[in-house]
mmCIF file of C-alpha atoms in Angstrom:
data_model
loop_
_atom_site.group_PDB
_atom_site.id
_atom_site.type_symbol
_atom_site.label_atom_id
_atom_site.label_comp_id
_atom_site.label_asym_id
_atom_site.label_seq_id
_atom_site.Cartn_x
_atom_site.Cartn_y
_atom_site.Cartn_z
ATOM 1 C CA UNK A 1 -0.039 0.067 -0.029
ATOM 2 C CA UNK A 2 1.553 3.460 -0.983
ATOM 3 C CA UNK A 3 2.044 5.628 2.095
ATOM 4 C CA UNK A 4 0.743 9.321 1.994
ATOM 5 C CA UNK A 5 0.988 12.285 4.479
ATOM 6 C CA UNK A 6 -0.742 15.566 3.911
ATOM 7 C CA UNK A 7 0.494 18.954 4.229
ATOM 8 C CA UNK A 8 -1.141 22.140 3.599
ATOM 9 C CA UNK A 9 -4.679 22.735 2.323
ATOM 10 C CA UNK A 10 -7.370 19.785 2.504
ATOM 11 C CA UNK A 11 -6.986 18.043 -1.005
ATOM 12 C CA UNK A 12 -3.293 18.523 -1.322
ATOM 13 C CA UNK A 13 -1.243 15.197 -0.465
ATOM 14 C CA UNK A 14 2.461 14.491 -1.150
ATOM 15 C CA UNK A 15 4.124 11.106 -1.552
ATOM 16 C CA UNK A 16 6.196 10.326 1.435
ATOM 17 C CA UNK A 17 9.852 10.166 0.826
ATOM 18 C CA UNK A 18 11.738 6.823 1.198
ATOM 19 C CA UNK A 19 14.637 7.285 3.656
ATOM 20 C CA UNK A 20 17.633 6.942 1.778
ATOM 21 C CA UNK A 21 19.909 4.015 2.393
ATOM 22 C CA UNK A 22 23.187 5.373 4.086
ATOM 23 C CA UNK A 23 26.188 3.501 5.213
ATOM 24 C CA UNK A 24 25.482 4.640 8.732
ATOM 25 C CA UNK A 25 22.194 3.148 8.780
ATOM 26 C CA UNK A 26 23.469 -0.122 7.211
ATOM 27 C CA UNK A 27 26.313 -0.127 9.697
ATOM 28 C CA UNK A 28 23.619 0.188 12.744
ATOM 29 C CA UNK A 29 21.377 -2.560 10.795
ATOM 30 C CA UNK A 30 24.340 -4.915 10.509
ATOM 31 C CA UNK A 31 25.282 -4.746 14.227
ATOM 32 C CA UNK A 32 21.667 -5.368 15.401
ATOM 33 C CA UNK A 33 21.540 -8.199 12.934
ATOM 34 C CA UNK A 34 24.819 -9.540 14.112
ATOM 35 C CA UNK A 35 23.328 -9.582 17.925
ATOM 36 C CA UNK A 36 20.241 -11.521 16.628
ATOM 37 C CA UNK A 37 22.877 -13.893 14.846
ATOM 38 C CA UNK A 38 24.772 -14.541 18.138
ATOM 39 C CA UNK A 39 21.905 -15.079 20.061
ATOM 40 C CA UNK A 40 20.623 -17.482 17.159
ATOM 41 C CA UNK A 41 23.816 -19.409 17.257
ATOM 42 C CA UNK A 42 23.760 -19.903 21.062
ATOM 43 C CA UNK A 43 21.943 -22.654 22.792
ATOM 44 C CA UNK A 44 18.954 -20.758 23.689
ATOM 45 C CA UNK A 45 16.060 -20.732 21.391
ATOM 46 C CA UNK A 46 14.758 -17.431 22.541
ATOM 47 C CA UNK A 47 16.047 -13.965 22.424
ATOM 48 C CA UNK A 48 16.182 -11.440 25.054
ATOM 49 C CA UNK A 49 12.660 -10.572 24.615
ATOM 50 C CA UNK A 50 11.259 -14.274 24.799
ATOM 51 C CA UNK A 51 10.639 -14.374 21.166
ATOM 52 C CA UNK A 52 11.655 -16.746 18.884
ATOM 53 C CA UNK A 53 14.348 -15.775 15.968
ATOM 54 C CA UNK A 54 15.227 -17.658 13.340
ATOM 55 C CA UNK A 55 17.310 -16.761 9.966
ATOM 56 C CA UNK A 56 17.222 -18.850 6.729
ATOM 57 C CA UNK A 57 20.529 -19.916 5.120
ATOM 58 C CA UNK A 58 20.289 -17.105 2.542
ATOM 59 C CA UNK A 59 19.750 -14.521 5.203
ATOM 60 C CA UNK A 60 22.886 -15.238 7.045
ATOM 61 C CA UNK A 61 24.764 -14.773 3.754
ATOM 62 C CA UNK A 62 23.043 -11.681 3.129
ATOM 63 C CA UNK A 63 24.204 -10.398 6.367
ATOM 64 C CA UNK A 64 27.747 -11.291 6.296
ATOM 65 C CA UNK A 65 28.073 -9.821 2.763
ATOM 66 C CA UNK A 66 26.252 -6.505 3.804
ATOM 67 C CA UNK A 67 28.209 -6.599 7.180
ATOM 68 C CA UNK A 68 31.876 -7.298 5.258
ATOM 69 C CA UNK A 69 30.916 -4.786 2.690
ATOM 70 C CA UNK A 70 29.656 -1.563 4.671
ATOM 71 C CA UNK A 71 31.298 -2.075 8.012
ATOM 72 C CA UNK A 72 34.829 -1.635 7.156
ATOM 73 C CA UNK A 73 36.631 1.057 5.214
ATOM 74 C CA UNK A 74 38.588 -1.388 3.099
ATOM 75 C CA UNK A 75 37.227 -4.466 0.765
ATOM 76 C CA UNK A 76 38.465 -8.185 1.072
ATOM 77 C CA UNK A 77 41.690 -7.288 -1.204
ATOM 78 C CA UNK A 78 42.678 -4.248 1.029
ATOM 79 C CA UNK A 79 41.401 -1.385 -1.348
ATOM 80 C CA UNK A 80 39.922 1.624 0.304
ATOM 81 C CA UNK A 81 35.907 1.921 0.073
ATOM 82 C CA UNK A 82 34.613 4.615 -2.018
ATOM 83 C CA UNK A 83 33.005 6.151 1.120
ATOM 84 C CA UNK A 84 36.339 5.813 3.471
ATOM 85 C CA UNK A 85 37.549 8.941 4.961
ATOM 86 C CA UNK A 86 40.761 8.307 3.042
ATOM 87 C CA UNK A 87 39.116 8.085 -0.258
ATOM 88 C CA UNK A 88 38.131 11.350 -1.954
ATOM 89 C CA UNK A 89 36.874 10.028 -5.158
ATOM 90 C CA UNK A 90 33.374 11.357 -4.289
ATOM 91 C CA UNK A 91 31.403 8.317 -5.508
ATOM 92 C CA UNK A 92 29.618 7.305 -2.620
ATOM 93 C CA UNK A 93 26.278 7.702 -3.756
ATOM 94 C CA UNK A 94 26.839 5.890 -7.019
ATOM 95 C CA UNK A 95 28.594 3.017 -5.359
ATOM 96 C CA UNK A 96 25.815 2.755 -2.801
ATOM 97 C CA UNK A 97 23.279 2.751 -5.544
ATOM 98 C CA UNK A 98 25.381 0.116 -7.500
ATOM 99 C CA UNK A 99 25.824 -2.116 -4.532
ATOM 100 C CA UNK A 100 22.236 -1.872 -3.508
ATOM 101 C CA UNK A 101 21.235 -3.658 -6.880
ATOM 102 C CA UNK A 102 24.383 -6.003 -6.754
ATOM 103 C CA UNK A 103 24.191 -7.374 -3.357
ATOM 104 C CA UNK A 104 21.241 -9.585 -4.102
ATOM 105 C CA UNK A 105 22.971 -11.184 -6.984
ATOM 106 C CA UNK A 106 26.235 -11.824 -4.987
ATOM 107 C CA UNK A 107 24.062 -13.386 -2.073
ATOM 108 C CA UNK A 108 21.866 -15.430 -4.708
ATOM 109 C CA UNK A 109 24.856 -16.838 -6.596
ATOM 110 C CA UNK A 110 26.807 -17.705 -3.497
ATOM 111 C CA UNK A 111 24.012 -19.869 -2.087
ATOM 112 C CA UNK A 112 23.651 -21.340 -5.520
ATOM 113 C CA UNK A 113 27.554 -22.471 -5.678
ATOM 114 C CA UNK A 114 27.057 -24.270 -2.201
ATOM 115 C CA UNK A 115 24.015 -25.876 -3.198
ATOM 116 C CA UNK A 116 24.810 -26.914 -6.999
ATOM 117 C CA UNK A 117 28.620 -27.296 -6.325
ATOM 118 C CA UNK A 118 29.606 -26.503 -10.188
ATOM 119 C CA UNK A 119 33.341 -27.316 -9.437
ATOM 120 C CA UNK A 120 32.554 -30.874 -9.768
ATOM 121 C CA UNK A 121 30.077 -30.654 -12.583
ATOM 122 C CA UNK A 122 31.956 -29.482 -15.813
ATOM 123 C CA UNK A 123 28.316 -28.870 -17.538
ATOM 124 C CA UNK A 124 27.313 -26.415 -14.952
ATOM 125 C CA UNK A 125 30.553 -24.687 -14.436
ATOM 126 C CA UNK A 126 30.891 -22.256 -17.357
ATOM 127 C CA UNK A 127 27.483 -20.780 -16.803
ATOM 128 C CA UNK A 128 28.267 -20.161 -13.104
ATOM 129 C CA UNK A 129 31.793 -18.819 -14.026
ATOM 130 C CA UNK A 130 30.104 -16.124 -16.204
ATOM 131 C CA UNK A 131 27.495 -15.112 -13.422
ATOM 132 C CA UNK A 132 30.434 -14.621 -10.980
ATOM 133 C CA UNK A 133 32.609 -16.629 -8.780
ATOM 134 C CA UNK A 134 32.408 -16.185 -4.983
ATOM 135 C CA UNK A 135 35.251 -14.652 -3.185
ATOM 136 C CA UNK A 136 35.968 -18.180 -1.287
ATOM 137 C CA UNK A 137 35.934 -20.286 -4.586
ATOM 138 C CA UNK A 138 38.170 -17.880 -6.690
ATOM 139 C CA UNK A 139 41.498 -18.922 -5.720
ATOM 140 C CA UNK A 140 40.592 -22.473 -6.521
ATOM 141 C CA UNK A 141 38.969 -21.943 -9.807
ATOM 142 C CA UNK A 142 42.025 -19.589 -11.149
ATOM 143 C CA UNK A 143 44.572 -21.993 -10.420
ATOM 144 C CA UNK A 144 42.529 -25.006 -11.409
ATOM 145 C CA UNK A 145 44.271 -25.202 -14.875
ATOM 146 C CA UNK A 146 47.649 -23.951 -13.639
ATOM 147 C CA UNK A 147 51.064 -25.979 -14.000
ATOM 148 C CA UNK A 148 53.733 -25.244 -11.094
ATOM 149 C CA UNK A 149 57.267 -24.135 -12.068
ATOM 150 C CA UNK A 150 58.446 -27.199 -9.689
ATOM 151 C CA UNK A 151 57.507 -29.382 -12.781
ATOM 152 C CA UNK A 152 59.829 -27.554 -14.944
ATOM 153 C CA UNK A 153 57.451 -26.331 -17.558
ATOM 154 C CA UNK A 154 59.574 -23.183 -17.658
ATOM 155 C CA UNK A 155 63.122 -22.562 -17.932
ATOM 156 C CA UNK A 156 65.214 -19.901 -16.205
ATOM 157 C CA UNK A 157 67.061 -17.097 -17.941
ATOM 158 C CA UNK A 158 69.332 -14.367 -16.598
ATOM 159 C CA UNK A 159 67.447 -11.224 -15.997
ATOM 160 C CA UNK A 160 69.200 -8.058 -17.127
ATOM 161 C CA UNK A 161 70.270 -5.222 -14.559
ATOM 162 C CA UNK A 162 68.014 -2.850 -16.674
ATOM 163 C CA UNK A 163 64.825 -4.897 -15.941
ATOM 164 C CA UNK A 164 65.596 -5.063 -12.413
ATOM 165 C CA UNK A 165 65.769 -1.570 -12.234
ATOM 166 C CA UNK A 166 62.485 -1.100 -13.790
ATOM 167 C CA UNK A 167 60.789 -3.530 -11.342
ATOM 168 C CA UNK A 168 62.389 -1.782 -8.420
ATOM 169 C CA UNK A 169 61.065 1.685 -9.788
ATOM 170 C CA UNK A 170 57.224 0.529 -10.105
ATOM 171 C CA UNK A 171 57.153 -1.525 -6.958
ATOM 172 C CA UNK A 172 55.910 1.651 -4.552
ATOM 173 C CA UNK A 173 53.887 2.883 -7.304
ATOM 174 C CA UNK A 174 51.531 -0.291 -7.313
ATOM 175 C CA UNK A 175 48.202 0.379 -5.655
ATOM 176 C CA UNK A 176 49.922 2.559 -3.213
ATOM 177 C CA UNK A 177 47.003 2.864 -0.736
ATOM 178 C CA UNK A 178 46.084 -0.850 -0.747
ATOM 179 C CA UNK A 179 46.308 -1.965 2.926
ATOM 180 C CA UNK A 180 48.162 -5.182 2.035
ATOM 181 C CA UNK A 181 50.619 -4.306 -0.879
ATOM 182 C CA UNK A 182 51.945 -0.976 0.763
ATOM 183 C CA UNK A 183 53.812 -3.059 3.241
ATOM 184 C CA UNK A 184 57.540 -3.640 2.582
ATOM 185 C CA UNK A 185 57.243 -7.400 3.221
ATOM 186 C CA UNK A 186 54.324 -7.545 0.309
ATOM 187 C CA UNK A 187 56.511 -5.283 -1.898
ATOM 188 C CA UNK A 188 59.444 -7.529 -2.056
ATOM 189 C CA UNK A 189 56.811 -10.598 -2.676
ATOM 190 C CA UNK A 190 55.434 -8.393 -5.621
ATOM 191 C CA UNK A 191 59.034 -7.773 -6.988
ATOM 192 C CA UNK A 192 59.751 -11.479 -6.482
ATOM 193 C CA UNK A 193 56.747 -12.053 -8.605
ATOM 194 C CA UNK A 194 57.847 -9.825 -11.305
ATOM 195 C CA UNK A 195 61.379 -11.322 -11.507
ATOM 196 C CA UNK A 196 59.909 -14.630 -12.060
ATOM 197 C CA UNK A 197 58.293 -13.396 -15.159
ATOM 198 C CA UNK A 198 61.400 -11.774 -16.523
ATOM 199 C CA UNK A 199 63.402 -14.960 -15.420
ATOM 200 C CA UNK A 200 61.222 -17.523 -17.342
ATOM 201 C CA UNK A 201 59.948 -15.545 -19.958
ATOM 202 C CA UNK A 202 62.985 -13.496 -21.275
ATOM 203 C CA UNK A 203 60.875 -12.208 -24.415
ATOM 204 C CA UNK A 204 58.572 -10.316 -21.839
ATOM 205 C CA UNK A 205 61.203 -9.191 -19.416
ATOM 206 C CA UNK A 206 59.191 -6.560 -17.549
ATOM 207 C CA UNK A 207 56.333 -4.171 -19.051
ATOM 208 C CA UNK A 208 54.556 -1.460 -17.231
ATOM 209 C CA UNK A 209 51.444 -2.352 -16.139
ATOM 210 C CA UNK A 210 52.371 -6.209 -14.945
ATOM 211 C CA UNK A 211 53.113 -4.959 -11.671
ATOM 212 C CA UNK A 212 49.207 -4.064 -11.256
ATOM 213 C CA UNK A 213 48.127 -7.368 -12.974
ATOM 214 C CA UNK A 214 50.857 -9.280 -10.236
ATOM 215 C CA UNK A 215 49.327 -7.555 -7.275
ATOM 216 C CA UNK A 216 45.791 -8.648 -8.222
ATOM 217 C CA UNK A 217 46.931 -12.088 -8.253
ATOM 218 C CA UNK A 218 48.780 -11.860 -5.309
ATOM 219 C CA UNK A 219 46.124 -10.072 -3.504
ATOM 220 C CA UNK A 220 43.462 -13.142 -4.432
ATOM 221 C CA UNK A 221 45.530 -16.073 -4.319
ATOM 222 C CA UNK A 222 47.304 -15.258 -1.085
ATOM 223 C CA UNK A 223 50.075 -17.830 -1.724
ATOM 224 C CA UNK A 224 53.238 -16.372 -3.098
ATOM 225 C CA UNK A 225 54.442 -19.794 -4.944
ATOM 226 C CA UNK A 226 51.221 -20.243 -6.526
ATOM 227 C CA UNK A 227 50.517 -16.710 -7.181
ATOM 228 C CA UNK A 228 53.773 -16.626 -9.293
ATOM 229 C CA UNK A 229 52.794 -19.574 -11.168
ATOM 230 C CA UNK A 230 49.646 -18.254 -12.143
ATOM 231 C CA UNK A 231 51.228 -14.910 -13.049
ATOM 232 C CA UNK A 232 53.845 -16.752 -15.254
ATOM 233 C CA UNK A 233 51.192 -18.872 -16.672
ATOM 234 C CA UNK A 234 48.981 -16.215 -17.835
ATOM 235 C CA UNK A 235 51.892 -13.914 -18.907
ATOM 236 C CA UNK A 236 53.261 -16.866 -20.974
ATOM 237 C CA UNK A 237 49.904 -17.089 -22.794
ATOM 238 C CA UNK A 238 50.054 -13.505 -23.753
ATOM 239 C CA UNK A 239 53.638 -12.782 -24.056
ATOM 240 C CA UNK A 240 53.414 -11.479 -27.476
ATOM 241 C CA UNK A 241 51.810 -8.685 -26.334
ATOM 242 C CA UNK A 242 54.888 -7.667 -24.520
ATOM 243 C CA UNK A 243 58.010 -7.884 -26.696
ATOM 244 C CA UNK A 244 59.727 -5.441 -28.597
ATOM 245 C CA UNK A 245 57.541 -4.999 -31.436
ATOM 246 C CA UNK A 246 54.282 -5.726 -29.275
ATOM 247 C CA UNK A 247 53.487 -7.602 -32.470
ATOM 248 C CA UNK A 248 50.573 -9.636 -30.726
ATOM 249 C CA UNK A 249 49.143 -6.378 -29.380
ATOM 250 C CA UNK A 250 49.133 -4.915 -32.901
ATOM 251 C CA UNK A 251 47.479 -8.082 -34.370
ATOM 252 C CA UNK A 252 44.756 -8.271 -31.568
ATOM 253 C CA UNK A 253 43.842 -4.356 -32.047
ATOM 254 C CA UNK A 254 43.336 -5.186 -35.893
ATOM 255 C CA UNK A 255 40.763 -8.014 -34.707
ATOM 256 C CA UNK A 256 39.213 -5.607 -32.277
ATOM 257 C CA UNK A 257 38.831 -3.225 -35.087
ATOM 258 C CA UNK A 258 37.153 -5.777 -37.151
ATOM 259 C CA UNK A 259 35.016 -6.645 -34.332
ATOM 260 C CA UNK A 260 33.930 -3.028 -33.872
ATOM 261 C CA UNK A 261 33.257 -2.745 -37.646
ATOM 262 C CA UNK A 262 30.787 -5.363 -37.619
ATOM 263 C CA UNK A 263 29.349 -4.509 -33.693
ATOM 264 C CA UNK A 264 29.977 -0.553 -33.369
ATOM 265 C CA UNK A 265 30.186 0.710 -37.107
ATOM 266 C CA UNK A 266 29.749 4.237 -35.858
ATOM 267 C CA UNK A 267 32.698 3.944 -33.419
ATOM 268 C CA UNK A 268 34.774 2.814 -36.613
ATOM 269 C CA UNK A 269 33.573 5.821 -38.615
ATOM 270 C CA UNK A 270 34.603 8.253 -35.910
ATOM 271 C CA UNK A 271 38.055 6.694 -35.637
ATOM 272 C CA UNK A 272 38.522 6.452 -39.375
ATOM 273 C CA UNK A 273 37.435 10.441 -39.754
ATOM 274 C CA UNK A 274 39.870 11.199 -36.875
ATOM 275 C CA UNK A 275 42.723 9.244 -38.257
ATOM 276 C CA UNK A 276 43.352 7.499 -35.072
ATOM 277 C CA UNK A 277 43.942 3.626 -33.917
ATOM 278 C CA UNK A 278 42.883 1.528 -31.122
ATOM 279 C CA UNK A 279 46.309 0.795 -30.154
ATOM 280 C CA UNK A 280 46.682 4.459 -28.825
ATOM 281 C CA UNK A 281 43.154 4.427 -27.507
ATOM 282 C CA UNK A 282 42.575 1.289 -25.735
ATOM 283 C CA UNK A 283 46.063 -1.049 -26.096
ATOM 284 C CA UNK A 284 46.271 -0.495 -22.268
ATOM 285 C CA UNK A 285 43.154 -2.751 -21.894
ATOM 286 C CA UNK A 286 44.734 -5.765 -23.279
ATOM 287 C CA UNK A 287 48.275 -4.971 -22.216
ATOM 288 C CA UNK A 288 46.745 -4.768 -18.307
ATOM 289 C CA UNK A 289 43.662 -6.900 -19.177
ATOM 290 C CA UNK A 290 41.693 -4.000 -17.949
ATOM 291 C CA UNK A 291 43.018 -3.582 -14.395
ATOM 292 C CA UNK A 292 43.967 0.294 -14.679
ATOM 293 C CA UNK A 293 40.747 0.814 -16.587
ATOM 294 C CA UNK A 294 37.716 -0.658 -14.871
ATOM 295 C CA UNK A 295 36.052 -1.151 -11.222
ATOM 296 C CA UNK A 296 37.788 -3.754 -9.367
ATOM 297 C CA UNK A 297 34.804 -5.968 -9.232
ATOM 298 C CA UNK A 298 34.331 -5.724 -12.910
ATOM 299 C CA UNK A 299 38.072 -6.586 -13.423
ATOM 300 C CA UNK A 300 37.650 -10.037 -11.195
ATOM 301 C CA UNK A 301 34.454 -11.017 -12.916
ATOM 302 C CA UNK A 302 36.388 -10.383 -16.371
ATOM 303 C CA UNK A 303 39.490 -12.376 -14.954
ATOM 304 C CA UNK A 304 37.173 -15.211 -13.714
ATOM 305 C CA UNK A 305 35.970 -15.474 -17.616
ATOM 306 C CA UNK A 306 39.500 -14.862 -19.148
ATOM 307 C CA UNK A 307 41.179 -17.550 -16.988
ATOM 308 C CA UNK A 308 38.580 -20.194 -17.399
ATOM 309 C CA UNK A 309 37.391 -19.432 -21.043
ATOM 310 C CA UNK A 310 40.440 -17.490 -22.702
ATOM 311 C CA UNK A 311 41.100 -14.471 -24.782
ATOM 312 C CA UNK A 312 37.608 -14.131 -26.182
ATOM 313 C CA UNK A 313 36.630 -12.394 -22.970
ATOM 314 C CA UNK A 314 39.006 -9.595 -23.726
ATOM 315 C CA UNK A 315 37.285 -8.790 -26.582
ATOM 316 C CA UNK A 316 33.878 -9.408 -25.631
ATOM 317 C CA UNK A 317 34.098 -6.954 -22.819
ATOM 318 C CA UNK A 318 35.870 -4.275 -24.988
ATOM 319 C CA UNK A 319 33.199 -4.224 -27.708
ATOM 320 C CA UNK A 320 30.347 -4.098 -24.974
ATOM 321 C CA UNK A 321 32.298 -1.110 -23.483
ATOM 322 C CA UNK A 322 32.107 0.436 -27.044
ATOM 323 C CA UNK A 323 28.550 -0.222 -27.646
ATOM 324 C CA UNK A 324 27.234 1.262 -24.427
ATOM 325 C CA UNK A 325 29.247 4.431 -25.021
ATOM 326 C CA UNK A 326 28.544 4.353 -28.748
ATOM 327 C CA UNK A 327 26.587 7.631 -28.697
ATOM 328 C CA UNK A 328 29.063 9.776 -26.845
ATOM 329 C CA UNK A 329 32.116 8.489 -29.080
ATOM 330 C CA UNK A 330 30.728 8.922 -32.381
ATOM 331 C CA UNK A 331 29.676 12.399 -31.465
ATOM 332 C CA UNK A 332 33.292 13.380 -30.937
ATOM 333 C CA UNK A 333 34.956 16.179 -33.218
ATOM 334 C CA UNK A 334 38.350 16.442 -32.201
ATOM 335 C CA UNK A 335 41.365 13.704 -30.891
ATOM 336 C CA UNK A 336 40.786 15.111 -27.370
ATOM 337 C CA UNK A 337 37.358 14.462 -26.899
ATOM 338 C CA UNK A 338 37.912 11.151 -28.181
ATOM 339 C CA UNK A 339 40.707 10.466 -25.445
ATOM 340 C CA UNK A 340 38.387 12.032 -22.742
ATOM 341 C CA UNK A 341 35.326 9.611 -23.936
ATOM 342 C CA UNK A 342 37.572 6.582 -24.003
ATOM 343 C CA UNK A 343 39.032 7.638 -20.537
ATOM 344 C CA UNK A 344 35.473 8.244 -19.146
ATOM 345 C CA UNK A 345 34.346 4.472 -20.104
ATOM 346 C CA UNK A 346 36.180 3.220 -17.088
ATOM 347 C CA UNK A 347 33.926 5.004 -14.691
ATOM 348 C CA UNK A 348 30.548 4.755 -17.009
ATOM 349 C CA UNK A 349 27.731 2.857 -15.749
ATOM 350 C CA UNK A 350 28.126 0.356 -18.081
ATOM 351 C CA UNK A 351 31.473 -0.543 -16.515
ATOM 352 C CA UNK A 352 30.484 -0.168 -12.725
ATOM 353 C CA UNK A 353 27.184 -2.436 -13.395
ATOM 354 C CA UNK A 354 29.504 -5.601 -13.815
ATOM 355 C CA UNK A 355 26.952 -8.244 -13.838
ATOM 356 C CA UNK A 356 24.766 -6.687 -16.493
ATOM 357 C CA UNK A 357 27.840 -6.041 -18.475
ATOM 358 C CA UNK A 358 29.135 -9.725 -17.967
ATOM 359 C CA UNK A 359 25.547 -10.984 -19.295
ATOM 360 C CA UNK A 360 25.412 -8.518 -22.374
ATOM 361 C CA UNK A 361 29.312 -9.889 -23.067
ATOM 362 C CA UNK A 362 28.227 -13.458 -23.212
ATOM 363 C CA UNK A 363 25.538 -12.916 -25.479
ATOM 364 C CA UNK A 364 27.971 -11.652 -28.218
ATOM 365 C CA UNK A 365 28.962 -14.063 -30.866
ATOM 366 C CA UNK A 366 32.593 -13.867 -30.505
ATOM 367 C CA UNK A 367 34.342 -17.078 -29.726
ATOM 368 C CA UNK A 368 37.834 -18.527 -29.203
ATOM 369 C CA UNK A 369 37.550 -19.906 -32.997
ATOM 370 C CA UNK A 370 36.470 -16.810 -34.441
ATOM 371 C CA UNK A 371 39.098 -14.865 -32.740
ATOM 372 C CA UNK A 372 41.850 -17.350 -33.952
ATOM 373 C CA UNK A 373 40.303 -16.499 -37.619
ATOM 374 C CA UNK A 374 40.757 -13.026 -37.519
ATOM 375 C CA UNK A 375 44.166 -13.209 -36.331
ATOM 376 C CA UNK A 376 45.264 -15.362 -39.240
ATOM 377 C CA UNK A 377 43.857 -12.439 -41.391
ATOM 378 C CA UNK A 378 45.418 -9.627 -39.065
ATOM 379 C CA UNK A 379 48.911 -11.462 -39.294
ATOM 380 C CA UNK A 380 48.959 -11.141 -42.976
ATOM 381 C CA UNK A 381 47.826 -7.439 -43.247
ATOM 382 C CA UNK A 382 49.675 -5.671 -40.159
ATOM 383 C CA UNK A 383 53.476 -4.793 -40.979
ATOM 384 C CA UNK A 384 56.286 -6.633 -39.507
#
């Protein structure tokens, strides 16, 4: 029933405003819920008022996620919340609105994962991965197909002093505000991870941006040896992105150009009118696997699919982001305007609402097979 209250002369009525959901109110609710949960877990079957209380499995999960998200100024990976006193991004309301819609999805998916256990059912796993891997299962799924360096998969090579110098310079620049990565111990771990990449894949050495990739992997896996195994494994799959000629990146920018011509022709018209290439605009998306360009939850959801299914997801997400911002991009008259719009993609609503972005991307007819076919064509057309 709609609630009304009356003000002014008879006959005038105004709809009552819904109370705004704020962090302070959510924290107060969480503490109250926590008290009830503690009573529920005790031997007594009644609370202090003598009334019986009972919470479902879903309600318990919902409370835990709400409590962890809103009652701490840092998230599970050590990044500042948008409403933290130390965070000055001014996006509190935007993030509160997003998470109010995202929380039910997180709770529902967590319960489905525990009920269906897709980790033991290959027929379900792809669908479940695309809809989001719960944080508690992410490490296991990321490492599932990752070989160990102990098996002798990669040989060791001497690392040049210049590469070591570059790694040391970037260590303090890697997520400097992160709770875990800003400690001296963790930075040394990060340095060893980047050194391992240069040691095992000399054609890559070190490329700026890999420090952020390594940082996320260390935070999620939380095991130095296995995190380094995963980092080396993933970089080795895309090592032609990082060579001197970056031939793999140039090839895949050509592939992305072909996909955009098919799915976002207005964007291509703008690029050709301004005579600007995709490598200058979005090459960093592929080099860093979007880690420097998208909200962290969106990056994690993308990596879930990329690690499980392959590079097709880099292209799916790129095409989806261009489609969502196609009107703004196609209206650009100068290169400066175009660069600004591309930078704004990372903070757009399409980028923040990760679940909707993943579902739209999954529906695109872009597969690893079609990517490989386009790569064959691209390799013949790009200059050496």
